[in-house]
Amino acid sequence: MIRMTTKRKKVYSVFENSNKPINAENILDVLGDENINLSTIYRAIECFINNDLLLSFHFNNKTYYILDNEGNHYHYFICTNCLFMKKINCNMNPIIKKLEDENNFLITNHEMNVYGLCNSCNI
Ligand SMILES: [Zn+2]
Ligand SMILES: [Zn+2]
């Protein structure tokens, strides 16, 4: 089980209260007066990732993170303008079956994010 120090709990709560992907600097901004520096945040993030609590992805040369601790398998739609994010159910099974058959390959895992413009940004 993960060891939750006070500082890690504070970092984790920022993820819990965010409805969009955030990076380490965003967390630093939110926790500005909490005596937490960037390296503490990065160590906390690394710990959360190792414990399968966070999903990371690269966007605009930065690494963003979202809480993904429900144990279920999802994909994400991410708006490239406002970083709006929405979980999408996985419909990959038929494609994966086909890939396995065609390539004689046992697929055990896959990742996919979908990028585009959300309803508010697509005007
Ligand atoms: Zn948007
Ligand atoms: Zn999937």
PDB file of C-alpha atoms and ligand atoms in Angstrom:
ATOM      1  CA  MET A   1       0.000   0.000   0.000  1.00  0.00           C
ATOM      2  CA  ILE A   2       1.154   3.515  -0.791  1.00  0.00           C
ATOM      3  CA  ARG A   3       2.656   5.612   1.991  1.00  0.00           C
ATOM      4  CA  MET A   4       0.794   8.910   2.014  1.00  0.00           C
ATOM      5  CA  THR A   5       2.802  11.664   3.652  1.00  0.00           C
ATOM      6  CA  THR A   6       1.127  14.987   4.367  1.00  0.00           C
ATOM      7  CA  LYS A   7       2.770  16.544   1.314  1.00  0.00           C
ATOM      8  CA  ARG A   8       1.742  13.673  -0.936  1.00  0.00           C
ATOM      9  CA  LYS A   9      -1.822  13.975   0.337  1.00  0.00           C
ATOM     10  CA  LYS A  10      -1.812  17.648  -0.612  1.00  0.00           C
ATOM     11  CA  VAL A  11      -0.528  16.890  -4.113  1.00  0.00           C
ATOM     12  CA  TYR A  12      -3.052  14.092  -4.466  1.00  0.00           C
ATOM     13  CA  SER A  13      -5.912  16.374  -3.447  1.00  0.00           C
ATOM     14  CA  VAL A  14      -4.994  18.763  -6.270  1.00  0.00           C
ATOM     15  CA  PHE A  15      -5.534  15.898  -8.713  1.00  0.00           C
ATOM     16  CA  GLU A  16      -8.802  14.977  -6.990  1.00  0.00           C
ATOM     17  CA  ASN A  17     -10.083  18.530  -7.329  1.00  0.00           C
ATOM     18  CA  SER A  18      -9.057  18.976 -10.951  1.00  0.00           C
ATOM     19  CA  ASN A  19     -11.369  18.077 -13.791  1.00  0.00           C
ATOM     20  CA  LYS A  20      -8.683  18.483 -16.429  1.00  0.00           C
ATOM     21  CA  PRO A  21      -5.141  17.240 -16.985  1.00  0.00           C
ATOM     22  CA  ILE A  22      -2.544  19.185 -15.008  1.00  0.00           C
ATOM     23  CA  ASN A  23       1.244  19.389 -14.971  1.00  0.00           C
ATOM     24  CA  ALA A  24       3.674  19.817 -12.101  1.00  0.00           C
ATOM     25  CA  GLU A  25       3.765  23.622 -12.450  1.00  0.00           C
ATOM     26  CA  ASN A  26      -0.041  23.762 -12.182  1.00  0.00           C
ATOM     27  CA  ILE A  27       0.198  21.850  -8.911  1.00  0.00           C
ATOM     28  CA  LEU A  28       2.887  24.214  -7.662  1.00  0.00           C
ATOM     29  CA  ASP A  29       0.596  27.170  -8.472  1.00  0.00           C
ATOM     30  CA  VAL A  30      -2.303  25.629  -6.574  1.00  0.00           C
ATOM     31  CA  LEU A  31      -0.158  24.685  -3.574  1.00  0.00           C
ATOM     32  CA  GLY A  32       1.801  27.963  -3.710  1.00  0.00           C
ATOM     33  CA  ASP A  33       1.797  28.680   0.024  1.00  0.00           C
ATOM     34  CA  GLU A  34       2.030  25.109   1.245  1.00  0.00           C
ATOM     35  CA  ASN A  35       5.833  24.890   1.426  1.00  0.00           C
ATOM     36  CA  ILE A  36       5.997  22.286  -1.328  1.00  0.00           C
ATOM     37  CA  ASN A  37       8.544  22.582  -4.127  1.00  0.00           C
ATOM     38  CA  LEU A  38       8.656  21.152  -7.635  1.00  0.00           C
ATOM     39  CA  SER A  39      10.933  18.226  -6.809  1.00  0.00           C
ATOM     40  CA  THR A  40       8.565  17.151  -4.011  1.00  0.00           C
ATOM     41  CA  ILE A  41       5.723  17.312  -6.508  1.00  0.00           C
ATOM     42  CA  TYR A  42       7.657  15.255  -9.067  1.00  0.00           C
ATOM     43  CA  ARG A  43       8.530  12.638  -6.448  1.00  0.00           C
ATOM     44  CA  ALA A  44       4.879  12.428  -5.394  1.00  0.00           C
ATOM     45  CA  ILE A  45       3.804  12.086  -9.037  1.00  0.00           C
ATOM     46  CA  GLU A  46       6.346   9.319  -9.610  1.00  0.00           C
ATOM     47  CA  CYS A  47       5.026   7.491  -6.561  1.00  0.00           C
ATOM     48  CA  PHE A  48       1.401   7.828  -7.742  1.00  0.00           C
ATOM     49  CA  ILE A  49       2.326   6.544 -11.200  1.00  0.00           C
ATOM     50  CA  ASN A  50       4.150   3.553  -9.729  1.00  0.00           C
ATOM     51  CA  ASN A  51       0.989   2.776  -7.773  1.00  0.00           C
ATOM     52  CA  ASP A  52      -1.269   3.033 -10.831  1.00  0.00           C
ATOM     53  CA  LEU A  53      -3.096   6.102  -9.570  1.00  0.00           C
ATOM     54  CA  LEU A  54      -2.136   8.492 -12.365  1.00  0.00           C
ATOM     55  CA  LEU A  55      -2.057   8.443 -16.112  1.00  0.00           C
ATOM     56  CA  SER A  56       0.517  10.603 -17.865  1.00  0.00           C
ATOM     57  CA  PHE A  57       0.687  11.925 -21.399  1.00  0.00           C
ATOM     58  CA  HIS A  58       2.701  14.441 -23.373  1.00  0.00           C
ATOM     59  CA  PHE A  59       1.144  17.533 -24.801  1.00  0.00           C
ATOM     60  CA  ASN A  60       2.775  20.754 -26.052  1.00  0.00           C
ATOM     61  CA  ASN A  61       6.180  19.521 -24.828  1.00  0.00           C
ATOM     62  CA  LYS A  62       4.894  19.114 -21.297  1.00  0.00           C
ATOM     63  CA  THR A  63       3.837  16.075 -19.339  1.00  0.00           C
ATOM     64  CA  TYR A  64       0.314  16.188 -18.001  1.00  0.00           C
ATOM     65  CA  TYR A  65      -1.288  13.889 -15.490  1.00  0.00           C
ATOM     66  CA  ILE A  66      -4.796  12.822 -14.663  1.00  0.00           C
ATOM     67  CA  LEU A  67      -6.155  10.744 -11.836  1.00  0.00           C
ATOM     68  CA  ASP A  68      -6.947   7.260 -13.077  1.00  0.00           C
ATOM     69  CA  ASN A  69      -7.467   5.164  -9.991  1.00  0.00           C
ATOM     70  CA  GLU A  70     -10.693   3.317 -10.637  1.00  0.00           C
ATOM     71  CA  GLY A  71      -9.018   0.205 -11.915  1.00  0.00           C
ATOM     72  CA  ASN A  72     -11.160   0.147 -15.039  1.00  0.00           C
ATOM     73  CA  HIS A  73      -9.779   0.567 -18.502  1.00  0.00           C
ATOM     74  CA  TYR A  74     -10.682   3.787 -20.282  1.00  0.00           C
ATOM     75  CA  HIS A  75      -9.449   6.029 -23.027  1.00  0.00           C
ATOM     76  CA  TYR A  76      -9.502   9.792 -22.914  1.00  0.00           C
ATOM     77  CA  PHE A  77     -10.625  12.538 -25.199  1.00  0.00           C
ATOM     78  CA  ILE A  78      -8.533  15.655 -24.584  1.00  0.00           C
ATOM     79  CA  CYS A  79      -9.326  19.085 -26.049  1.00  0.00           C
ATOM     80  CA  THR A  80      -6.151  20.597 -27.476  1.00  0.00           C
ATOM     81  CA  ASN A  81      -7.441  24.111 -26.825  1.00  0.00           C
ATOM     82  CA  CYS A  82      -8.760  24.114 -23.234  1.00  0.00           C
ATOM     83  CA  LEU A  83      -7.575  20.668 -22.007  1.00  0.00           C
ATOM     84  CA  PHE A  84     -11.151  19.567 -21.385  1.00  0.00           C
ATOM     85  CA  MET A  85     -11.019  15.840 -20.792  1.00  0.00           C
ATOM     86  CA  LYS A  86     -13.596  13.101 -21.054  1.00  0.00           C
ATOM     87  CA  LYS A  87     -13.400   9.403 -20.380  1.00  0.00           C
ATOM     88  CA  ILE A  88     -14.308   7.189 -23.304  1.00  0.00           C
ATOM     89  CA  ASN A  89     -15.231   3.552 -22.968  1.00  0.00           C
ATOM     90  CA  CYS A  90     -12.912   1.164 -24.745  1.00  0.00           C
ATOM     91  CA  ASN A  91     -14.255  -0.196 -28.007  1.00  0.00           C
ATOM     92  CA  MET A  92     -10.964  -1.644 -29.114  1.00  0.00           C
ATOM     93  CA  ASN A  93     -11.647  -5.339 -28.600  1.00  0.00           C
ATOM     94  CA  PRO A  94     -12.636  -6.167 -32.206  1.00  0.00           C
ATOM     95  CA  ILE A  95      -9.627  -4.220 -33.519  1.00  0.00           C
ATOM     96  CA  ILE A  96      -7.288  -5.925 -31.074  1.00  0.00           C
ATOM     97  CA  LYS A  97      -8.623  -9.353 -32.000  1.00  0.00           C
ATOM     98  CA  LYS A  98      -8.007  -8.530 -35.657  1.00  0.00           C
ATOM     99  CA  LEU A  99      -4.471  -7.256 -34.940  1.00  0.00           C
ATOM    100  CA  GLU A 100      -3.716 -10.439 -33.006  1.00  0.00           C
ATOM    101  CA  ASP A 101      -4.983 -12.657 -35.794  1.00  0.00           C
ATOM    102  CA  GLU A 102      -3.195 -10.755 -38.532  1.00  0.00           C
ATOM    103  CA  ASN A 103       0.135 -10.499 -36.717  1.00  0.00           C
ATOM    104  CA  ASN A 104       0.161 -13.677 -34.654  1.00  0.00           C
ATOM    105  CA  PHE A 105       0.758 -11.525 -31.603  1.00  0.00           C
ATOM    106  CA  LEU A 106      -0.751 -11.755 -28.124  1.00  0.00           C
ATOM    107  CA  ILE A 107      -1.794  -8.235 -27.109  1.00  0.00           C
ATOM    108  CA  THR A 108      -1.900  -7.748 -23.352  1.00  0.00           C
ATOM    109  CA  ASN A 109      -2.210  -3.985 -23.068  1.00  0.00           C
ATOM    110  CA  HIS A 110      -2.819  -0.863 -25.101  1.00  0.00           C
ATOM    111  CA  GLU A 111      -3.042   2.882 -24.607  1.00  0.00           C
ATOM    112  CA  MET A 112      -4.823   5.479 -26.646  1.00  0.00           C
ATOM    113  CA  ASN A 113      -5.672   9.136 -26.178  1.00  0.00           C
ATOM    114  CA  VAL A 114      -7.848  10.993 -28.633  1.00  0.00           C
ATOM    115  CA  TYR A 115      -7.146  14.676 -29.272  1.00  0.00           C
ATOM    116  CA  GLY A 116      -9.368  17.300 -30.820  1.00  0.00           C
ATOM    117  CA  LEU A 117     -11.635  20.214 -29.994  1.00  0.00           C
ATOM    118  CA  CYS A 118     -14.408  20.017 -27.414  1.00  0.00           C
ATOM    119  CA  ASN A 119     -17.895  21.389 -28.043  1.00  0.00           C
ATOM    120  CA  SER A 120     -17.112  24.817 -26.564  1.00  0.00           C
ATOM    121  CA  CYS A 121     -13.878  25.245 -28.523  1.00  0.00           C
ATOM    122  CA  ASN A 122     -15.177  23.894 -31.831  1.00  0.00           C
ATOM    123  CA  ILE A 123     -16.954  27.081 -32.950  1.00  0.00           C
TER     124      ILE A 123
HETATM  125 ZN    ZN B   1     -12.004  22.788 -25.420  1.00  0.00          ZN
HETATM  126 ZN    ZN B   2      -8.849   0.238 -24.577  1.00  0.00          ZN
END
